GROMACS .gro file of C-alpha atoms in nm:
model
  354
    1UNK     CA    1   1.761  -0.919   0.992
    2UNK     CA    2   1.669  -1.090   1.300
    3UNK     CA    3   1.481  -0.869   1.508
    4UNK     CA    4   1.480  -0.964   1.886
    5UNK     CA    5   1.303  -0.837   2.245
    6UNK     CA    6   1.510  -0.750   2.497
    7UNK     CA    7   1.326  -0.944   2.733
    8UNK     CA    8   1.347  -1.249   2.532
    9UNK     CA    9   1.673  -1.238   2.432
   10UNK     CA   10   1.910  -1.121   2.664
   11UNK     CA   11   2.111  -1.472   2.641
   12UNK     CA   12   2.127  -1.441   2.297
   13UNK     CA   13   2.211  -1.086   2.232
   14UNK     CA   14   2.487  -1.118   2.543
   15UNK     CA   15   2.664  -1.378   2.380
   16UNK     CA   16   2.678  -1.193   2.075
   17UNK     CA   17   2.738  -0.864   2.251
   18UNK     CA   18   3.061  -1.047   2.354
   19UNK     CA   19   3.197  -1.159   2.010
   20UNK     CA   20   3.473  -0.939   1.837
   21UNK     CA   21   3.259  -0.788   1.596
   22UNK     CA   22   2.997  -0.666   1.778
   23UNK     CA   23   2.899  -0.287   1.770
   24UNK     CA   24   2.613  -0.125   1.876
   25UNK     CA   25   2.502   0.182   1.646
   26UNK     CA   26   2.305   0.460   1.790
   27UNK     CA   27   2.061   0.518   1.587
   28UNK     CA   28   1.934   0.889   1.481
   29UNK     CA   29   1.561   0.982   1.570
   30UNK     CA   30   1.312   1.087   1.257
   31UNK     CA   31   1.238   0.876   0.992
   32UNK     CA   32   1.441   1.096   0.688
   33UNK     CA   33   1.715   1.102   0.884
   34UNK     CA   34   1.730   0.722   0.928
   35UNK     CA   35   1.683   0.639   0.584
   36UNK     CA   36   1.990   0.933   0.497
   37UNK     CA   37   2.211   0.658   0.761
   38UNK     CA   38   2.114   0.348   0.564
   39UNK     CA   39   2.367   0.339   0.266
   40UNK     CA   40   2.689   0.435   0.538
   41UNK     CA   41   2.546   0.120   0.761
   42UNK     CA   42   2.517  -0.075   0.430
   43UNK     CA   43   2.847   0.019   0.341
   44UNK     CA   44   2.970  -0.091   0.684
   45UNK     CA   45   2.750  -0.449   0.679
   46UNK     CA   46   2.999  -0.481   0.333
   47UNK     CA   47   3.277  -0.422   0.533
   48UNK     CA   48   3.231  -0.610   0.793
   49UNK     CA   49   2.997  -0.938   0.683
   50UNK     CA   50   3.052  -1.058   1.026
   51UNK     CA   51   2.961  -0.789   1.247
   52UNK     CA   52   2.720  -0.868   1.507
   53UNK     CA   53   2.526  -0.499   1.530
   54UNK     CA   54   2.294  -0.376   1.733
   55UNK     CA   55   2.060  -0.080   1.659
   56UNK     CA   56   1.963   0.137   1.922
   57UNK     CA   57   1.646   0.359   1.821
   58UNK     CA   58   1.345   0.539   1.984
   59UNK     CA   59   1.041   0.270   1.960
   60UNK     CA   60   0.809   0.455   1.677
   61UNK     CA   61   1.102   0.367   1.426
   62UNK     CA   62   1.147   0.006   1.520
   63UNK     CA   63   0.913  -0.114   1.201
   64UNK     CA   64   1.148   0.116   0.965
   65UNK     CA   65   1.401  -0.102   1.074
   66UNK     CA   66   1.228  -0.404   1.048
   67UNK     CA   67   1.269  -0.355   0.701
   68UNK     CA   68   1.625  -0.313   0.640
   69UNK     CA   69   1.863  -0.616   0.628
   70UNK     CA   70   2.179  -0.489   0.771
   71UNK     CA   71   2.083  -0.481   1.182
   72UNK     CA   72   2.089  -0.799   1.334
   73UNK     CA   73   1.936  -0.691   1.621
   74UNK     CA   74   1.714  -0.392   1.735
   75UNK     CA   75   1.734  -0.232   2.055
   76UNK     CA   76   1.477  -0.007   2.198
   77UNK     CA   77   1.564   0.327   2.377
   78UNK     CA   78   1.377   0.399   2.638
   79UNK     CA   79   1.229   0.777   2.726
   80UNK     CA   80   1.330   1.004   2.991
   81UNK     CA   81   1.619   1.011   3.264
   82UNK     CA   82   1.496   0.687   3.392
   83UNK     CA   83   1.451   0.529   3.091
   84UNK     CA   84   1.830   0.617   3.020
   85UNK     CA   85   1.950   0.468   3.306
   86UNK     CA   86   1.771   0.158   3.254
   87UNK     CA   87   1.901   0.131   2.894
   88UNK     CA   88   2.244   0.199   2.960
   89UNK     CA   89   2.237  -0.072   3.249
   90UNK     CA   90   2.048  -0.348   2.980
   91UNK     CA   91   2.373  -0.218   2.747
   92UNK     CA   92   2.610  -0.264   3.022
   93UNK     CA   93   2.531  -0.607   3.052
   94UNK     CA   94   2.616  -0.676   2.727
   95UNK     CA   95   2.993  -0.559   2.720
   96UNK     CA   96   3.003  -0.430   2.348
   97UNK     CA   97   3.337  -0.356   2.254
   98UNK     CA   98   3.278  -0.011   2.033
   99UNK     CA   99   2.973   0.208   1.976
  100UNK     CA  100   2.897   0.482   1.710
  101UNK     CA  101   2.644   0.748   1.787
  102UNK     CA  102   2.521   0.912   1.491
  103UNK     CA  103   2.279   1.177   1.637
  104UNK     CA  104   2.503   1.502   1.777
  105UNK     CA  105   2.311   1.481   2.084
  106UNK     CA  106   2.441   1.496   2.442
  107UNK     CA  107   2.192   1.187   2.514
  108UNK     CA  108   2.280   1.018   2.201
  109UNK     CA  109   2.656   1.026   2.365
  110UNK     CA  110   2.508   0.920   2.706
  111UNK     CA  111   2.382   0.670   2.697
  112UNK     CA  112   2.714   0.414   2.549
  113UNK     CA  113   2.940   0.634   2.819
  114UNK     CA  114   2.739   0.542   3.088
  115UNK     CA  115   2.745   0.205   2.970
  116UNK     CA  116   3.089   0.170   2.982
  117UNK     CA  117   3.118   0.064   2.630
  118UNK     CA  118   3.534   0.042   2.532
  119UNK     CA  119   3.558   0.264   2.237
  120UNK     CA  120   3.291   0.526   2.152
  121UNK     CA  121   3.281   0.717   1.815
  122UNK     CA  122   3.064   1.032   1.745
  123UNK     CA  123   3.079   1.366   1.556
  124UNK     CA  124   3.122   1.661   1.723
  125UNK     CA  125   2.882   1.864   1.879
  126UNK     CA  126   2.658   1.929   2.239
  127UNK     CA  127   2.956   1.961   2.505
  128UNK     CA  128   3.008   1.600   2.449
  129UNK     CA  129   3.347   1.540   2.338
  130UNK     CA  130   3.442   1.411   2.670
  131UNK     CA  131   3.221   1.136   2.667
  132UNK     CA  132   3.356   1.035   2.321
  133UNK     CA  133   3.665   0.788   2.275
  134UNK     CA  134   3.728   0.918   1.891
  135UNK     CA  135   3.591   1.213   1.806
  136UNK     CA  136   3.523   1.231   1.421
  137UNK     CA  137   3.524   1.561   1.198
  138UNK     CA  138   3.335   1.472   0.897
  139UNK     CA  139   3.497   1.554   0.554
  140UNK     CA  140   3.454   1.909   0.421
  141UNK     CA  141   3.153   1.871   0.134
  142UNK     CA  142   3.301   1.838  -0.209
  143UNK     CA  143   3.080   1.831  -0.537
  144UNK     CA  144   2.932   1.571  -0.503
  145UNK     CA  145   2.952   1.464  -0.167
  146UNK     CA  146   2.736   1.724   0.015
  147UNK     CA  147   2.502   1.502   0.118
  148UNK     CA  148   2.441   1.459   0.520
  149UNK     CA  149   2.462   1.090   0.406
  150UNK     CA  150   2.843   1.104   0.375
  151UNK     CA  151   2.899   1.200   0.742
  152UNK     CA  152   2.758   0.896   0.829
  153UNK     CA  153   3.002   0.682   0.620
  154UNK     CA  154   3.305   0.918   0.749
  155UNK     CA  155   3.204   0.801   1.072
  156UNK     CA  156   3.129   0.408   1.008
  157UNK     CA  157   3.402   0.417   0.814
  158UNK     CA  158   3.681   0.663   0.825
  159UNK     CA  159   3.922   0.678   0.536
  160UNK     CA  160   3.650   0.529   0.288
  161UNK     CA  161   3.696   0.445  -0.040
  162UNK     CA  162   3.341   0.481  -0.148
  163UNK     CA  163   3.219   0.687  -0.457
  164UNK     CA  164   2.888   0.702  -0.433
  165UNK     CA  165   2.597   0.665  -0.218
  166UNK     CA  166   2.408   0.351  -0.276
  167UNK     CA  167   2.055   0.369  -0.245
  168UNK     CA  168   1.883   0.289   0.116
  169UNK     CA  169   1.765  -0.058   0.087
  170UNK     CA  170   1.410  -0.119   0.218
  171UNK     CA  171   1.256  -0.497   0.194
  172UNK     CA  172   0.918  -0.502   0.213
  173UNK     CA  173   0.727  -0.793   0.270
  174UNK     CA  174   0.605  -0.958  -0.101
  175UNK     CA  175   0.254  -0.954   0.051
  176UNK     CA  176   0.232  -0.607   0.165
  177UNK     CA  177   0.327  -0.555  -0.139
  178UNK     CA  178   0.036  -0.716  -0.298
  179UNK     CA  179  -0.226  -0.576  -0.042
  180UNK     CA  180  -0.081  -0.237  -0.169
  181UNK     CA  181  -0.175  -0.310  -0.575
  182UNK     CA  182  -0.486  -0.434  -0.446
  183UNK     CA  183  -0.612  -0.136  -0.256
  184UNK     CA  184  -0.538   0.093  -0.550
  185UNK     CA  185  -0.677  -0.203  -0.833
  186UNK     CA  186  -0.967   0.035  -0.892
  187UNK     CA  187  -0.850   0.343  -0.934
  188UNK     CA  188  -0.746   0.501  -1.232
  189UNK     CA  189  -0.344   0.462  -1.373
  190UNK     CA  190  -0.146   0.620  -1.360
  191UNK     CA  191  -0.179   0.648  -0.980
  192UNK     CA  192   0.002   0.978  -0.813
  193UNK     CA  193   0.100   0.957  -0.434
  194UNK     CA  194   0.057   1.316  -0.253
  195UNK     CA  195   0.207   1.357   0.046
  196UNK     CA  196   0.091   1.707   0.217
  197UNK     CA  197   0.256   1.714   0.525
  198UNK     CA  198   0.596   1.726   0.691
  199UNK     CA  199   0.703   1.681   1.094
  200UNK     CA  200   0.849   1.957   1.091
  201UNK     CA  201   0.573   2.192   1.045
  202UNK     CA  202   0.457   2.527   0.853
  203UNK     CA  203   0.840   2.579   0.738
  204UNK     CA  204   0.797   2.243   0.544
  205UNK     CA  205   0.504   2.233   0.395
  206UNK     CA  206   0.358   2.369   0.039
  207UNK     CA  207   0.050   2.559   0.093
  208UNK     CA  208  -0.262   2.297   0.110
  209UNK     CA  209  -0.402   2.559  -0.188
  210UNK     CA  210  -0.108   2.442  -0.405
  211UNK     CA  211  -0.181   2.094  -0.362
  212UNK     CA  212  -0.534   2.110  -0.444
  213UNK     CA  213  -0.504   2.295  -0.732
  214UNK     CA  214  -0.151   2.056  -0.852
  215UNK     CA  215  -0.466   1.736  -0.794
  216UNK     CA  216  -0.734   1.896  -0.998
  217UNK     CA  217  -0.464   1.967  -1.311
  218UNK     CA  218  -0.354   1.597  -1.283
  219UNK     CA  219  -0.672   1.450  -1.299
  220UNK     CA  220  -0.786   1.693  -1.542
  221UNK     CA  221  -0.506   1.666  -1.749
  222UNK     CA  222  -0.304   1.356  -1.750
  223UNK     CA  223  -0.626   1.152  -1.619
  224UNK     CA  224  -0.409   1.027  -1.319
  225UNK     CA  225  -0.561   0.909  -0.958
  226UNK     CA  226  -0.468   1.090  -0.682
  227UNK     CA  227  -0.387   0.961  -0.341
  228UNK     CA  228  -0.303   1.143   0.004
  229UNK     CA  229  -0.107   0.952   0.230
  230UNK     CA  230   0.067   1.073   0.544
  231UNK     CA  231   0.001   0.973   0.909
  232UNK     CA  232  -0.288   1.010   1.143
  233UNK     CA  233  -0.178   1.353   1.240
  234UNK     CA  234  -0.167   1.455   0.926
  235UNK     CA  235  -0.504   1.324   0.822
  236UNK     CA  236  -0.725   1.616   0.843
  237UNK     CA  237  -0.505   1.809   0.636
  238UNK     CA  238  -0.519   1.531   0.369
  239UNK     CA  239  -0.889   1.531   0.405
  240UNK     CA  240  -0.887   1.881   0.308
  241UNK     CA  241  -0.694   1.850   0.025
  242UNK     CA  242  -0.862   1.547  -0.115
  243UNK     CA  243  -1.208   1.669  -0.074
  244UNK     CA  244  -1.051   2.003  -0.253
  245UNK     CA  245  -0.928   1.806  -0.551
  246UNK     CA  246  -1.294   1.662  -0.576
  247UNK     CA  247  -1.327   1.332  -0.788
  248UNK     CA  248  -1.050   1.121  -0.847
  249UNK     CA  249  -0.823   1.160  -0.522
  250UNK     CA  250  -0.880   0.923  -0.266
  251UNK     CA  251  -0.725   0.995   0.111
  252UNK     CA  252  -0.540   0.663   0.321
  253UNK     CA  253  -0.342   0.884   0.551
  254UNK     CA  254  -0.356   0.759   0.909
  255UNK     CA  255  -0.552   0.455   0.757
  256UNK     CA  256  -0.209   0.276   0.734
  257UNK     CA  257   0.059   0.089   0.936
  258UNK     CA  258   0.420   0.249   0.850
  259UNK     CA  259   0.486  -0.096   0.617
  260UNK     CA  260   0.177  -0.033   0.425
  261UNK     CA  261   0.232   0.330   0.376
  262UNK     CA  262   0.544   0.262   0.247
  263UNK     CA  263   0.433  -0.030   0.020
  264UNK     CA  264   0.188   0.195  -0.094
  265UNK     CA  265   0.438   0.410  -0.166
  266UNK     CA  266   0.613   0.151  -0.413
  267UNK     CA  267   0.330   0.109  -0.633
  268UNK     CA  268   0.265   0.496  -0.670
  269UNK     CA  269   0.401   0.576  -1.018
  270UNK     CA  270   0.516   0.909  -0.912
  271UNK     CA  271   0.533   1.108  -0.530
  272UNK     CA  272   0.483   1.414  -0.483
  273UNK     CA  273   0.580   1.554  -0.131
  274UNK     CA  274   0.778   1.806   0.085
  275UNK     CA  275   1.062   1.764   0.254
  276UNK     CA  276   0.978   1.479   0.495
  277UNK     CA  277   1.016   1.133   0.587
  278UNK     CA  278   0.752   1.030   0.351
  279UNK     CA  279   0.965   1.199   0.074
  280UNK     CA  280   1.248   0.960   0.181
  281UNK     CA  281   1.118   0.673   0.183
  282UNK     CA  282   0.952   0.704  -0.183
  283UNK     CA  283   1.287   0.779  -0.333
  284UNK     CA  284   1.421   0.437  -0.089
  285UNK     CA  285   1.151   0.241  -0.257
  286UNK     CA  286   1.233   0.359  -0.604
  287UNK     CA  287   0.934   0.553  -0.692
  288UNK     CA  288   1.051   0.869  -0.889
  289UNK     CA  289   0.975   1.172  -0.669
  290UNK     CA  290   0.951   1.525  -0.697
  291UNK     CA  291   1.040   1.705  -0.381
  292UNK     CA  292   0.927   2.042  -0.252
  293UNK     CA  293   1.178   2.244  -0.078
  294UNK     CA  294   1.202   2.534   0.109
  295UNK     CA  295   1.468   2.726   0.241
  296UNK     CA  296   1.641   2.327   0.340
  297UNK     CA  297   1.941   2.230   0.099
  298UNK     CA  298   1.846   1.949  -0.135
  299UNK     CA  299   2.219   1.916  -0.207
  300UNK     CA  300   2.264   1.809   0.179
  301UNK     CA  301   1.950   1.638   0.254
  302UNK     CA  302   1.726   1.552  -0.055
  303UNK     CA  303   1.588   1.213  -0.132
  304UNK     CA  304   1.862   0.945  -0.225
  305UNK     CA  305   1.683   0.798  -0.549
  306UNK     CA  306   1.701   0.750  -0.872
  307UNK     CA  307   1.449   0.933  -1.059
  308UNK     CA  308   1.401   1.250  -0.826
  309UNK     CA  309   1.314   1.606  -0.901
  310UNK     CA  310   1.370   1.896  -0.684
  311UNK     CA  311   1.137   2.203  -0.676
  312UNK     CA  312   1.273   2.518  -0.505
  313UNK     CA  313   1.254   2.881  -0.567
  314UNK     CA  314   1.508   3.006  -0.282
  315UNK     CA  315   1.879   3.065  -0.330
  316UNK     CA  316   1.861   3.032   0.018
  317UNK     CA  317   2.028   2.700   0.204
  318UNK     CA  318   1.975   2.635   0.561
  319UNK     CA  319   2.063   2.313   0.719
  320UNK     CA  320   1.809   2.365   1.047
  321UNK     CA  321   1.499   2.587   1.005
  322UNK     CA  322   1.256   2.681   1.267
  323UNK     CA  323   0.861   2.534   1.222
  324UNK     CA  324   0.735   2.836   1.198
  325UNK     CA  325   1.001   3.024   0.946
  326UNK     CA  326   0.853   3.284   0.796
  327UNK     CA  327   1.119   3.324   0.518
  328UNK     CA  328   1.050   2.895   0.432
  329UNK     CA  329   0.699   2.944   0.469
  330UNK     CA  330   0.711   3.247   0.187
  331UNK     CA  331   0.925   3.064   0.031
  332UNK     CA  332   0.739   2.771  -0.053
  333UNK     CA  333   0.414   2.919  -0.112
  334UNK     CA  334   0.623   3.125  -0.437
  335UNK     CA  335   0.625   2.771  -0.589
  336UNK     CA  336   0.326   2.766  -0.824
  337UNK     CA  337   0.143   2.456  -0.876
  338UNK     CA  338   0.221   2.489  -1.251
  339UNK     CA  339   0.597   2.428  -1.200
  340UNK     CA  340   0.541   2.137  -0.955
  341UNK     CA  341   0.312   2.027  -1.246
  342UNK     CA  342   0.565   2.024  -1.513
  343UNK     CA  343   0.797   1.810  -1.264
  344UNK     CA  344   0.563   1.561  -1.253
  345UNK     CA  345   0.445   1.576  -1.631
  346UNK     CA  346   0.799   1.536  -1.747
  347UNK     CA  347   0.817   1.213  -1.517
  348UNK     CA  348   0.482   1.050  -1.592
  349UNK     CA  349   0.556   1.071  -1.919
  350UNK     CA  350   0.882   0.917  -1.913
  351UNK     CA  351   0.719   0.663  -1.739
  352UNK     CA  352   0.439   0.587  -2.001
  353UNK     CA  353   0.540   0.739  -2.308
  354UNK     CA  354   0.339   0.798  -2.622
   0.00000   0.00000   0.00000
């Protein structure tokens, strides 16, 4: 991927902008949900090997993207009702020929309309259909296609063939990579990645409790390392936990750029998080993962992984939960550390068997 600044390349990116294949993608705004887009915009990049595409995302998520091969170029959006304007106009210049706005946002739809871009494709949603071009209904779920990920590809690429959902591909850097073996050299193996905190608040998150008493059992009892990782936000609430589990847990959240978190994340042999971006991008990496959930669906927006176990005691399935949800937050604290224990037992030793 070729990552350019506007400023620096507007020559560049307008003479591409003006080739057949060029698209610009609007890009959705958390980190899960951008990792849930990756395998329909991988599936599209196989589709269309030519395509000059431009990303348009909010700034924090521009090193995500860094990482994955299929934009060419990424575009940032800027904030506010002047910011909009000012994006749209930098768009306008460019003349693309079709845009796809994954978010359902009114703003999301915006921004390409006022742009004047030819053909604009969205789902449905916000009082927006009259900005759209093509309107898309996503296919009803099916077994086995319930995942959020598929209205992605029935948008990039109505009247798919695709069976499955390949995994989101991440490329991390061989020597972040390397940094991230180093800075765990010393502690014990197998190494267990915690991750107690979630954007989305209280309705998210297992009780800090839980986690300190799931650390002390894996030291105690399969002689693992524990590490807390999260972001700076979320770093007192990782110091907590870690200075609950005692000896043998080590905290790094907010002590990371997002590459080394996520590189970090790699060499974890197992991850063990709520339902958050972190939680994502473990299972993107390949590290097996077992997920905490609420009163979310796992079937429409757990981790796309391999080796990934799901943890829920609700029959329950919301798609959009307030932070402060009192039936998630009861919920999740009914999950004992003992089953989220046995989760992770069954995978470490898998991992490093007898």
């Amino acid at each position: 991927m070729t990552a350019l600044p506007a400023s620096a390349s507007s020559s560049r990116s307008s003479e591409a902008a003006h080739a057949h294949e060029a698209v610009l993608v609007c890009g959705v705004n958390w980190v899960g949900d951008s990792i849930m887009t990756m395998p329909a915009l991988q599936a599209f990049r196989r589709a269309h090997p030519n395509a000059y595409i431009t990303l348009l995302i909010k700034p924090p998520l521009t090193q995500l993207w860094k990482l994955h091969p299929v934009p060419n170029e990424i575009l940032p959006l800027h904030s506010g009702f002047w910011g909009t304007l000012k994006t749209a106009r930098l768009i306008r210049q460019r003349r693309y020929p079709r845009a796809f706005v994954l978010p359902h946002s009114f703003r999301s739809a915006l921004v390409p309309f006022l742009s004047g871009v030819r053909e604009r494709w969205g789902m449905p949603g916000h009082w927006r259909g009259a900005m759209m071009t093509r309107v898309v209904n996503p296919r009803p779920p099916q077994p086995g296609r319930e995942h959020q990920a598929w209205e992605y590809m029935d948008l990039l690429l109505p009247g798919h063939k695709e069976q499955e959902l390949e995994r989101p591909q991440l490329n991390l850097p061989d020597e972040a990579v390397a940094a991230a073996k180093a800075r765990l050299a010393a502690l014990p193996k197998p190494c267990v990645g915690i991750l107690p905190g979630a954007a989305r608040g209280p309705s998210k998150r297992w009780p800090a409790d839980h986690f300190i008493n799931l650390g002390r059992s894996l030291v105690k009892e399969k002689h693992c390392s524990v590490v807390a990782l999260g972001i700076s936000r979320e770093a007192a609430l990782c110091r907590k936990v870690v200075e609950g589990i005692g000896e043998g847990a080590l905290n790094l959240a907010g002590q990371t750029t997002l590459a080394e978190w996520i590189a970090l994340l790699k060499v974890c042999d197992l991850v063990i998080a709520n339902d958050s971006g972190g939680m994502h991008l473990a299972a993107a990496v390949g590290t097996p993962v077992v997920a905490i959930f609420g009163v979310t669906d796992p079937l429409r927006t757990g981790p796309l992984g391999r080796d990934c176990r799901i943890v829920q005691n609700s029959s329950v399935r919301n798609r959009d939960v307030e932070r402060d949800s009192p039936e998630a937050i009861k919920s999740l604290a009914s999950i004992t550390p003992e089953q989220v224990f046995e989760q992770a037992r069954e995978l470490l030793d898998r991992a490093t068997p007898s």
